[in-house]
PDB file of C-alpha atoms in Angstrom:
ATOM      1  CA  MET A   1      35.024  28.373 -13.274  1.00  0.00           C
ATOM      2  CA  ALA A   2      33.049  27.066 -10.111  1.00  0.00           C
ATOM      3  CA  LYS A   3      32.883  23.337  -9.627  1.00  0.00           C
ATOM      4  CA  PRO A   4      29.361  21.774  -9.370  1.00  0.00           C
ATOM      5  CA  ALA A   5      28.129  21.408  -5.829  1.00  0.00           C
ATOM      6  CA  ALA A   6      25.513  19.280  -4.106  1.00  0.00           C
ATOM      7  CA  LEU A   7      24.428  18.839  -0.542  1.00  0.00           C
ATOM      8  CA  VAL A   8      24.153  15.271   0.708  1.00  0.00           C
ATOM      9  CA  SER A   9      22.693  14.625   4.189  1.00  0.00           C
ATOM     10  CA  ASP A  10      21.721  11.731   6.357  1.00  0.00           C
ATOM     11  CA  PHE A  11      18.202  12.033   7.981  1.00  0.00           C
ATOM     12  CA  ASP A  12      18.090  10.384  11.361  1.00  0.00           C
ATOM     13  CA  GLY A  13      19.907  12.302  13.858  1.00  0.00           C
ATOM     14  CA  THR A  14      21.033  14.894  11.240  1.00  0.00           C
ATOM     15  CA  ILE A  15      17.970  16.486   9.907  1.00  0.00           C
ATOM     16  CA  SER A  16      15.796  14.890  12.502  1.00  0.00           C
ATOM     17  CA  ASP A  17      16.282  15.570  16.165  1.00  0.00           C
ATOM     18  CA  ARG A  18      15.817  11.891  17.123  1.00  0.00           C
ATOM     19  CA  ASP A  19      16.695   8.735  15.320  1.00  0.00           C
ATOM     20  CA  PHE A  20      13.509   6.715  14.363  1.00  0.00           C
ATOM     21  CA  PHE A  21      15.300   3.413  15.326  1.00  0.00           C
ATOM     22  CA  TRP A  22      16.012   4.602  18.809  1.00  0.00           C
ATOM     23  CA  LEU A  23      12.662   6.156  19.217  1.00  0.00           C
ATOM     24  CA  ILE A  24      11.025   2.881  18.472  1.00  0.00           C
ATOM     25  CA  VAL A  25      13.272   0.986  20.731  1.00  0.00           C
ATOM     26  CA  ASP A  26      12.871   3.441  23.630  1.00  0.00           C
ATOM     27  CA  GLU A  27       9.039   3.876  23.195  1.00  0.00           C
ATOM     28  CA  CYS A  28       7.982   0.445  22.070  1.00  0.00           C
ATOM     29  CA  LEU A  29      10.450  -2.388  22.403  1.00  0.00           C
ATOM     30  CA  GLY A  30      13.120  -1.924  25.091  1.00  0.00           C
ATOM     31  CA  SER A  31      16.478  -3.581  25.055  1.00  0.00           C
ATOM     32  CA  ASP A  32      14.945  -7.037  24.323  1.00  0.00           C
ATOM     33  CA  GLY A  33      13.744  -5.771  21.045  1.00  0.00           C
ATOM     34  CA  LEU A  34      17.272  -5.146  19.961  1.00  0.00           C
ATOM     35  CA  ALA A  35      18.115  -8.974  19.669  1.00  0.00           C
ATOM     36  CA  PRO A  36      18.112  -8.615  15.741  1.00  0.00           C
ATOM     37  CA  TRP A  37      20.532  -5.776  15.909  1.00  0.00           C
ATOM     38  CA  ARG A  38      22.905  -7.820  18.069  1.00  0.00           C
ATOM     39  CA  LEU A  39      22.685 -10.616  15.350  1.00  0.00           C
ATOM     40  CA  PHE A  40      23.462  -7.887  12.815  1.00  0.00           C
ATOM     41  CA  GLU A  41      26.513  -6.594  14.710  1.00  0.00           C
ATOM     42  CA  GLN A  42      27.658 -10.275  14.894  1.00  0.00           C
ATOM     43  CA  GLY A  43      27.492 -10.508  11.155  1.00  0.00           C
ATOM     44  CA  LYS A  44      24.595 -13.110  11.382  1.00  0.00           C
ATOM     45  CA  LEU A  45      21.947 -10.853   9.779  1.00  0.00           C
ATOM     46  CA  SER A  46      21.959  -8.183   7.020  1.00  0.00           C
ATOM     47  CA  HIS A  47      21.293  -4.636   8.161  1.00  0.00           C
ATOM     48  CA  LEU A  48      18.025  -4.799   6.270  1.00  0.00           C
ATOM     49  CA  GLU A  49      16.885  -8.083   7.864  1.00  0.00           C
ATOM     50  CA  ALA A  50      17.736  -6.811  11.303  1.00  0.00           C
ATOM     51  CA  LEU A  51      15.649  -3.660  10.713  1.00  0.00           C
ATOM     52  CA  ASN A  52      12.840  -5.688   9.499  1.00  0.00           C
ATOM     53  CA  ARG A  53      12.743  -7.907  12.441  1.00  0.00           C
ATOM     54  CA  ILE A  54      12.946  -4.941  14.807  1.00  0.00           C
ATOM     55  CA  PHE A  55      10.123  -2.937  13.028  1.00  0.00           C
ATOM     56  CA  ALA A  56       8.106  -6.155  12.867  1.00  0.00           C
ATOM     57  CA  GLN A  57       7.804  -6.069  16.612  1.00  0.00           C
ATOM     58  CA  ILE A  58       5.889  -2.670  16.439  1.00  0.00           C
ATOM     59  CA  HIS A  59       2.327  -3.440  17.218  1.00  0.00           C
ATOM     60  CA  LEU A  60       0.580  -0.024  17.100  1.00  0.00           C
ATOM     61  CA  PRO A  61      -2.353   1.188  15.137  1.00  0.00           C
ATOM     62  CA  GLU A  62      -1.174   3.496  12.360  1.00  0.00           C
ATOM     63  CA  THR A  63      -2.592   6.575  13.950  1.00  0.00           C
ATOM     64  CA  GLN A  64      -0.602   5.873  17.199  1.00  0.00           C
ATOM     65  CA  LEU A  65       2.541   5.224  15.046  1.00  0.00           C
ATOM     66  CA  HIS A  66       2.094   8.532  13.364  1.00  0.00           C
ATOM     67  CA  GLN A  67       1.708  10.314  16.722  1.00  0.00           C
ATOM     68  CA  LEU A  68       4.994   8.608  17.915  1.00  0.00           C
ATOM     69  CA  ILE A  69       6.746   9.647  14.747  1.00  0.00           C
ATOM     70  CA  THR A  70       5.887  13.251  15.291  1.00  0.00           C
ATOM     71  CA  LYS A  71       7.951  13.146  18.437  1.00  0.00           C
ATOM     72  CA  ILE A  72      11.059  12.820  16.306  1.00  0.00           C
ATOM     73  CA  GLY A  73      11.321  16.574  15.611  1.00  0.00           C
ATOM     74  CA  ILE A  74      13.168  18.292  12.811  1.00  0.00           C
ATOM     75  CA  ASP A  75      16.189  20.564  13.010  1.00  0.00           C
ATOM     76  CA  ALA A  76      15.073  24.040  13.155  1.00  0.00           C
ATOM     77  CA  TYR A  77      17.553  25.114  10.379  1.00  0.00           C
ATOM     78  CA  PHE A  78      16.476  22.392   7.851  1.00  0.00           C
ATOM     79  CA  PRO A  79      13.889  24.677   5.995  1.00  0.00           C
ATOM     80  CA  GLN A  80      16.447  27.453   5.693  1.00  0.00           C
ATOM     81  CA  VAL A  81      19.113  25.205   4.246  1.00  0.00           C
ATOM     82  CA  ALA A  82      16.707  23.597   1.886  1.00  0.00           C
ATOM     83  CA  ASP A  83      15.496  27.049   0.720  1.00  0.00           C
ATOM     84  CA  PHE A  84      19.090  28.248   0.196  1.00  0.00           C
ATOM     85  CA  CYS A  85      19.944  25.156  -1.845  1.00  0.00           C
ATOM     86  CA  GLN A  86      16.833  25.566  -3.967  1.00  0.00           C
ATOM     87  CA  LYS A  87      17.541  29.296  -4.543  1.00  0.00           C
ATOM     88  CA  GLN A  88      21.171  28.626  -5.440  1.00  0.00           C
ATOM     89  CA  LYS A  89      20.374  25.596  -7.671  1.00  0.00           C
ATOM     90  CA  ILE A  90      22.354  23.322  -5.454  1.00  0.00           C
ATOM     91  CA  PRO A  91      20.934  19.762  -5.632  1.00  0.00           C
ATOM     92  CA  PHE A  92      19.982  18.503  -2.066  1.00  0.00           C
ATOM     93  CA  TYR A  93      20.018  14.743  -1.426  1.00  0.00           C
ATOM     94  CA  ILE A  94      18.768  13.049   1.661  1.00  0.00           C
ATOM     95  CA  CYS A  95      20.501   9.613   1.756  1.00  0.00           C
ATOM     96  CA  SER A  96      19.217   7.431   4.603  1.00  0.00           C
ATOM     97  CA  ALA A  97      19.332   3.803   5.692  1.00  0.00           C
ATOM     98  CA  GLY A  98      15.890   4.401   7.283  1.00  0.00           C
ATOM     99  CA  CYS A  99      12.794   4.379   5.267  1.00  0.00           C
ATOM    100  CA  ASP A 100      10.544   6.776   3.333  1.00  0.00           C
ATOM    101  CA  TYR A 101       7.602   5.902   5.509  1.00  0.00           C
ATOM    102  CA  TYR A 102       8.464   8.133   8.408  1.00  0.00           C
ATOM    103  CA  ILE A 103      10.633  10.576   6.387  1.00  0.00           C
ATOM    104  CA  GLU A 104       7.747  11.356   4.098  1.00  0.00           C
ATOM    105  CA  LEU A 105       5.475  11.793   7.124  1.00  0.00           C
ATOM    106  CA  LEU A 106       7.769  14.186   8.639  1.00  0.00           C
ATOM    107  CA  ILE A 107       9.114  16.328   5.875  1.00  0.00           C
ATOM    108  CA  GLY A 108       7.305  15.044   2.663  1.00  0.00           C
ATOM    109  CA  GLU A 109       5.904  18.561   2.109  1.00  0.00           C
ATOM    110  CA  ALA A 110       9.409  20.077   2.231  1.00  0.00           C
ATOM    111  CA  ILE A 111      10.774  17.391  -0.080  1.00  0.00           C
ATOM    112  CA  ARG A 112       8.394  18.402  -2.771  1.00  0.00           C
ATOM    113  CA  ARG A 113       8.555  22.174  -2.154  1.00  0.00           C
ATOM    114  CA  PHE A 114      12.280  22.295  -2.297  1.00  0.00           C
ATOM    115  CA  GLY A 115      12.904  19.627  -4.870  1.00  0.00           C
ATOM    116  CA  ILE A 116      14.831  17.511  -2.519  1.00  0.00           C
ATOM    117  CA  HIS A 117      16.011  14.077  -3.833  1.00  0.00           C
ATOM    118  CA  LEU A 118      15.297  11.235  -1.270  1.00  0.00           C
ATOM    119  CA  VAL A 119      17.383   8.115  -1.487  1.00  0.00           C
ATOM    120  CA  THR A 120      16.200   5.696   1.065  1.00  0.00           C
ATOM    121  CA  ASN A 121      14.480   2.371   1.635  1.00  0.00           C
ATOM    122  CA  ARG A 122      10.837   1.923   0.687  1.00  0.00           C
ATOM    123  CA  GLY A 123       8.730   1.340   3.927  1.00  0.00           C
ATOM    124  CA  VAL A 124       5.072   0.443   4.257  1.00  0.00           C
ATOM    125  CA  TYR A 125       2.655   0.171   7.126  1.00  0.00           C
ATOM    126  CA  GLU A 126       0.918  -3.256   7.017  1.00  0.00           C
ATOM    127  CA  LEU A 127      -1.148  -4.785   9.628  1.00  0.00           C
ATOM    128  CA  SER A 128       0.651  -2.728  12.297  1.00  0.00           C
ATOM    129  CA  LEU A 129       4.027  -3.438  10.902  1.00  0.00           C
ATOM    130  CA  ILE A 130       6.638  -1.433   8.950  1.00  0.00           C
ATOM    131  CA  HIS A 131       8.532  -3.419   6.370  1.00  0.00           C
ATOM    132  CA  ILE A 132      11.586  -2.108   4.425  1.00  0.00           C
TER     133      ILE A 132
END
């Protein structure tokens, strides 16, 4: 008898070609924007607090942020893998320390079409800020 199977994948840098975190640092913040990350690495901030502080530095209109997010890119094989899992009835989970705000923007249609389970932080755009 076959054992049950599931596919569990990260998102940033696995399904996506670029990591949202590094895209924001490279395109919007530069190395000075990483001060909260350094505090996290020193154990002085939680992972979530460091990300919130970094993302709070983004001051782009939502349309510009969406244009930037589309630069991330998705692995060319992602749709084929998702389709295979759906046809074989293999549950597909995306588990990410990122947030649903940009993941939904990039692959929300595929998540719904292929019945993918997204396990991630909730992110919202608020007055030019993303909070998770």
